[in-house]
mmCIF file of C-alpha atoms in Angstrom:
data_model
loop_
_atom_site.group_PDB
_atom_site.id
_atom_site.type_symbol
_atom_site.label_atom_id
_atom_site.label_comp_id
_atom_site.label_asym_id
_atom_site.label_seq_id
_atom_site.Cartn_x
_atom_site.Cartn_y
_atom_site.Cartn_z
ATOM 1 C CA UNK A 1 15.097 14.926 9.570
ATOM 2 C CA UNK A 2 13.333 18.031 8.573
ATOM 3 C CA UNK A 3 16.848 19.601 8.690
ATOM 4 C CA UNK A 4 18.199 17.055 6.138
ATOM 5 C CA UNK A 5 20.118 14.987 8.809
ATOM 6 C CA UNK A 6 20.991 11.503 7.274
ATOM 7 C CA UNK A 7 21.213 10.041 11.003
ATOM 8 C CA UNK A 8 17.543 10.898 11.513
ATOM 9 C CA UNK A 9 16.514 9.506 8.219
ATOM 10 C CA UNK A 10 18.505 6.601 8.925
ATOM 11 C CA UNK A 11 16.732 6.110 12.465
ATOM 12 C CA UNK A 12 13.268 6.638 10.729
ATOM 13 C CA UNK A 13 14.117 3.844 8.126
ATOM 14 C CA UNK A 14 15.212 1.284 10.534
ATOM 15 C CA UNK A 15 12.084 2.249 12.658
ATOM 16 C CA UNK A 16 9.419 1.825 9.994
ATOM 17 C CA UNK A 17 11.030 0.131 6.941
ATOM 18 C CA UNK A 18 9.495 -3.225 7.816
ATOM 19 C CA UNK A 19 6.091 -2.037 8.337
ATOM 20 C CA UNK A 20 6.015 0.081 4.989
ATOM 21 C CA UNK A 21 7.621 -3.416 3.190
ATOM 22 C CA UNK A 22 4.852 -5.635 4.604
ATOM 23 C CA UNK A 23 2.093 -3.014 3.883
ATOM 24 C CA UNK A 24 3.402 -2.767 0.072
ATOM 25 C CA UNK A 25 3.531 -6.435 -0.035
ATOM 26 C CA UNK A 26 0.040 -6.876 1.117
ATOM 27 C CA UNK A 27 -1.202 -4.525 -1.104
ATOM 28 C CA UNK A 28 0.687 -5.226 -4.450
ATOM 29 C CA UNK A 29 0.998 -9.089 -3.736
ATOM 30 C CA UNK A 30 4.805 -9.073 -5.161
ATOM 31 C CA UNK A 31 7.886 -9.026 -3.106
ATOM 32 C CA UNK A 32 9.713 -7.356 -5.883
ATOM 33 C CA UNK A 33 6.812 -4.435 -6.258
ATOM 34 C CA UNK A 34 6.961 -4.255 -2.302
ATOM 35 C CA UNK A 35 10.741 -3.447 -2.529
ATOM 36 C CA UNK A 36 10.024 -0.879 -5.086
ATOM 37 C CA UNK A 37 7.427 0.737 -3.062
ATOM 38 C CA UNK A 38 9.355 0.673 0.101
ATOM 39 C CA UNK A 39 12.478 2.490 -1.565
ATOM 40 C CA UNK A 40 10.067 4.893 -3.514
ATOM 41 C CA UNK A 41 8.357 6.026 -0.239
ATOM 42 C CA UNK A 42 11.844 6.501 1.623
ATOM 43 C CA UNK A 43 13.151 8.198 -1.353
ATOM 44 C CA UNK A 44 10.118 10.413 -1.452
ATOM 45 C CA UNK A 45 10.056 11.309 1.991
ATOM 46 C CA UNK A 46 13.849 12.353 1.981
ATOM 47 C CA UNK A 47 13.457 14.478 -1.168
ATOM 48 C CA UNK A 48 10.668 16.104 0.678
ATOM 49 C CA UNK A 49 12.859 16.763 3.673
ATOM 50 C CA UNK A 50 15.884 18.181 1.610
ATOM 51 C CA UNK A 51 13.422 20.572 -0.113
ATOM 52 C CA UNK A 52 11.874 21.573 3.288
ATOM 53 C CA UNK A 53 8.344 20.147 2.493
ATOM 54 C CA UNK A 54 7.938 17.940 5.432
ATOM 55 C CA UNK A 55 5.670 19.151 8.050
ATOM 56 C CA UNK A 56 6.042 18.577 11.736
ATOM 57 C CA UNK A 57 4.576 15.505 13.067
ATOM 58 C CA UNK A 58 1.113 15.843 14.303
ATOM 59 C CA UNK A 59 1.237 12.326 15.964
ATOM 60 C CA UNK A 60 3.805 10.468 17.868
ATOM 61 C CA UNK A 61 4.665 8.369 14.980
ATOM 62 C CA UNK A 62 5.524 8.914 11.297
ATOM 63 C CA UNK A 63 3.878 5.797 10.415
ATOM 64 C CA UNK A 64 0.769 7.076 9.419
ATOM 65 C CA UNK A 65 2.486 9.471 6.978
ATOM 66 C CA UNK A 66 4.841 6.679 5.440
ATOM 67 C CA UNK A 67 1.832 4.620 4.889
ATOM 68 C CA UNK A 68 0.044 7.359 3.160
ATOM 69 C CA UNK A 69 3.156 7.764 0.991
ATOM 70 C CA UNK A 70 3.397 4.077 0.314
ATOM 71 C CA UNK A 71 -0.300 3.877 -0.717
ATOM 72 C CA UNK A 72 0.503 6.558 -3.253
ATOM 73 C CA UNK A 73 3.614 4.685 -4.701
ATOM 74 C CA UNK A 74 1.362 1.570 -4.897
ATOM 75 C CA UNK A 75 -1.370 3.436 -6.915
ATOM 76 C CA UNK A 76 1.443 4.644 -9.329
ATOM 77 C CA UNK A 77 2.687 0.899 -9.465
ATOM 78 C CA UNK A 78 -1.073 -0.283 -10.440
ATOM 79 C CA UNK A 79 -1.387 2.629 -12.958
ATOM 80 C CA UNK A 80 1.956 1.777 -14.646
ATOM 81 C CA UNK A 81 1.180 -1.805 -14.802
ATOM 82 C CA UNK A 82 -2.288 -1.142 -16.453
ATOM 83 C CA UNK A 83 -0.401 0.922 -18.932
ATOM 84 C CA UNK A 84 2.237 -1.556 -19.786
ATOM 85 C CA UNK A 85 -0.427 -4.098 -20.256
ATOM 86 C CA UNK A 86 -2.193 -2.139 -22.660
ATOM 87 C CA UNK A 87 0.915 -1.445 -24.744
ATOM 88 C CA UNK A 88 1.846 -5.198 -24.653
ATOM 89 C CA UNK A 89 -1.877 -6.363 -26.018
ATOM 90 C CA UNK A 90 -1.510 -3.510 -28.839
ATOM 91 C CA UNK A 91 1.896 -4.996 -30.069
ATOM 92 C CA UNK A 92 1.352 -8.617 -29.622
ATOM 93 C CA UNK A 93 -1.198 -11.120 -30.649
ATOM 94 C CA UNK A 94 -0.805 -13.362 -27.908
ATOM 95 C CA UNK A 95 -2.629 -12.617 -24.677
ATOM 96 C CA UNK A 96 -0.275 -11.715 -22.168
ATOM 97 C CA UNK A 97 -0.775 -10.714 -18.312
ATOM 98 C CA UNK A 98 1.769 -9.705 -15.536
ATOM 99 C CA UNK A 99 1.253 -13.045 -14.099
ATOM 100 C CA UNK A 100 3.255 -14.895 -16.619
ATOM 101 C CA UNK A 101 5.821 -15.194 -14.091
ATOM 102 C CA UNK A 102 3.587 -17.133 -11.789
ATOM 103 C CA UNK A 103 6.232 -19.962 -11.438
ATOM 104 C CA UNK A 104 8.628 -17.574 -9.783
ATOM 105 C CA UNK A 105 6.227 -16.495 -7.182
ATOM 106 C CA UNK A 106 5.822 -17.890 -3.863
ATOM 107 C CA UNK A 107 2.600 -19.233 -2.354
ATOM 108 C CA UNK A 108 2.178 -16.153 -0.248
ATOM 109 C CA UNK A 109 2.192 -14.024 -3.296
ATOM 110 C CA UNK A 110 -0.456 -16.099 -4.859
ATOM 111 C CA UNK A 111 -2.554 -15.698 -1.629
ATOM 112 C CA UNK A 112 -2.055 -12.058 -1.420
ATOM 113 C CA UNK A 113 -3.092 -11.616 -4.990
ATOM 114 C CA UNK A 114 -6.555 -13.562 -4.296
ATOM 115 C CA UNK A 115 -6.869 -11.172 -1.220
ATOM 116 C CA UNK A 116 -6.336 -7.955 -3.276
ATOM 117 C CA UNK A 117 -8.882 -9.395 -6.135
ATOM 118 C CA UNK A 118 -11.513 -9.519 -3.600
ATOM 119 C CA UNK A 119 -10.655 -6.319 -1.975
ATOM 120 C CA UNK A 120 -10.821 -4.820 -5.320
ATOM 121 C CA UNK A 121 -14.649 -5.398 -5.252
ATOM 122 C CA UNK A 122 -14.742 -2.621 -2.560
ATOM 123 C CA UNK A 123 -15.369 1.187 -3.178
ATOM 124 C CA UNK A 124 -11.820 2.872 -3.279
ATOM 125 C CA UNK A 125 -12.781 4.757 -0.001
ATOM 126 C CA UNK A 126 -13.435 1.484 1.683
ATOM 127 C CA UNK A 127 -10.504 -0.063 0.379
ATOM 128 C CA UNK A 128 -8.246 2.535 1.424
ATOM 129 C CA UNK A 129 -9.577 2.080 5.181
ATOM 130 C CA UNK A 130 -9.034 -1.497 4.831
ATOM 131 C CA UNK A 131 -5.575 -1.275 3.632
ATOM 132 C CA UNK A 132 -4.379 1.072 6.333
ATOM 133 C CA UNK A 133 -5.941 -0.610 9.271
ATOM 134 C CA UNK A 134 -5.648 -4.282 8.509
ATOM 135 C CA UNK A 135 -2.499 -4.237 6.352
ATOM 136 C CA UNK A 136 -0.742 -0.874 7.567
ATOM 137 C CA UNK A 137 -1.781 -1.937 11.185
ATOM 138 C CA UNK A 138 -2.738 1.698 12.038
ATOM 139 C CA UNK A 139 -5.284 2.330 14.501
ATOM 140 C CA UNK A 140 -8.677 4.264 13.643
ATOM 141 C CA UNK A 141 -7.464 7.708 14.383
ATOM 142 C CA UNK A 142 -4.157 7.177 12.608
ATOM 143 C CA UNK A 143 -5.908 5.873 9.436
ATOM 144 C CA UNK A 144 -8.197 8.755 9.567
ATOM 145 C CA UNK A 145 -5.385 11.341 10.070
ATOM 146 C CA UNK A 146 -3.605 9.544 6.994
ATOM 147 C CA UNK A 147 -6.584 9.975 4.873
ATOM 148 C CA UNK A 148 -7.672 13.353 6.234
ATOM 149 C CA UNK A 149 -11.016 11.876 7.085
ATOM 150 C CA UNK A 150 -12.958 11.983 10.419
ATOM 151 C CA UNK A 151 -12.647 9.087 12.857
ATOM 152 C CA UNK A 152 -16.532 8.401 12.338
ATOM 153 C CA UNK A 153 -16.120 8.109 8.633
ATOM 154 C CA UNK A 154 -13.123 5.518 9.258
ATOM 155 C CA UNK A 155 -15.311 3.370 11.452
ATOM 156 C CA UNK A 156 -18.169 3.523 9.018
ATOM 157 C CA UNK A 157 -16.069 2.656 5.990
ATOM 158 C CA UNK A 158 -14.657 -0.115 7.794
ATOM 159 C CA UNK A 159 -17.955 -1.519 8.980
ATOM 160 C CA UNK A 160 -19.362 -1.317 5.396
ATOM 161 C CA UNK A 161 -16.360 -2.849 4.025
ATOM 162 C CA UNK A 162 -16.666 -5.878 6.760
ATOM 163 C CA UNK A 163 -20.167 -6.318 5.818
ATOM 164 C CA UNK A 164 -19.501 -6.575 2.054
ATOM 165 C CA UNK A 165 -16.321 -9.187 2.705
ATOM 166 C CA UNK A 166 -18.242 -11.005 5.357
ATOM 167 C CA UNK A 167 -18.932 -13.818 3.023
ATOM 168 C CA UNK A 168 -15.668 -13.999 1.340
ATOM 169 C CA UNK A 169 -12.423 -15.955 2.570
ATOM 170 C CA UNK A 170 -10.829 -12.933 3.725
ATOM 171 C CA UNK A 171 -13.519 -12.335 6.382
ATOM 172 C CA UNK A 172 -10.991 -13.945 8.821
ATOM 173 C CA UNK A 173 -8.330 -11.273 7.910
ATOM 174 C CA UNK A 174 -10.890 -8.541 8.793
ATOM 175 C CA UNK A 175 -11.420 -9.743 12.195
ATOM 176 C CA UNK A 176 -7.942 -10.247 13.016
ATOM 177 C CA UNK A 177 -7.091 -13.809 11.664
ATOM 178 C CA UNK A 178 -4.934 -14.700 8.641
ATOM 179 C CA UNK A 179 -6.350 -15.102 4.886
ATOM 180 C CA UNK A 180 -7.078 -18.575 3.855
#
């Protein structure tokens, strides 16, 4: 793919698009935004490949790199959403949130929104580790590689996050179960 071969890109997309999409849904709580993040992730990777800005893989899988790109795309969406809400609040007298289309959301989106609300209580470094390990299903070493931090740091951040979230409804998720 580093040489701009479409077949290699297609194979990579087919192999990892579902994992990227699931990660994006879990971090955005929105099917639409998950699709946007998935598309942006692979578009970003393709552009980087065409520009010769993709380094050789240091691991067997490209998934840690893809989830790192996806996480950055999610952060862009969050920033854009916040800007849009500020603008709407300035130009209208009525209170408005981006959840006004709740009737169109599925039960899973509402559940993931609650999970993300709880995760929002974590410091950003801990949240990043939780998202990549739990939502992205990366092992600890892959998470460390994606975030460019040592394995011990990944373990300590995950441990701190588990302690902080132990009394919340998403504790089951961190221990391998499903959120309530």
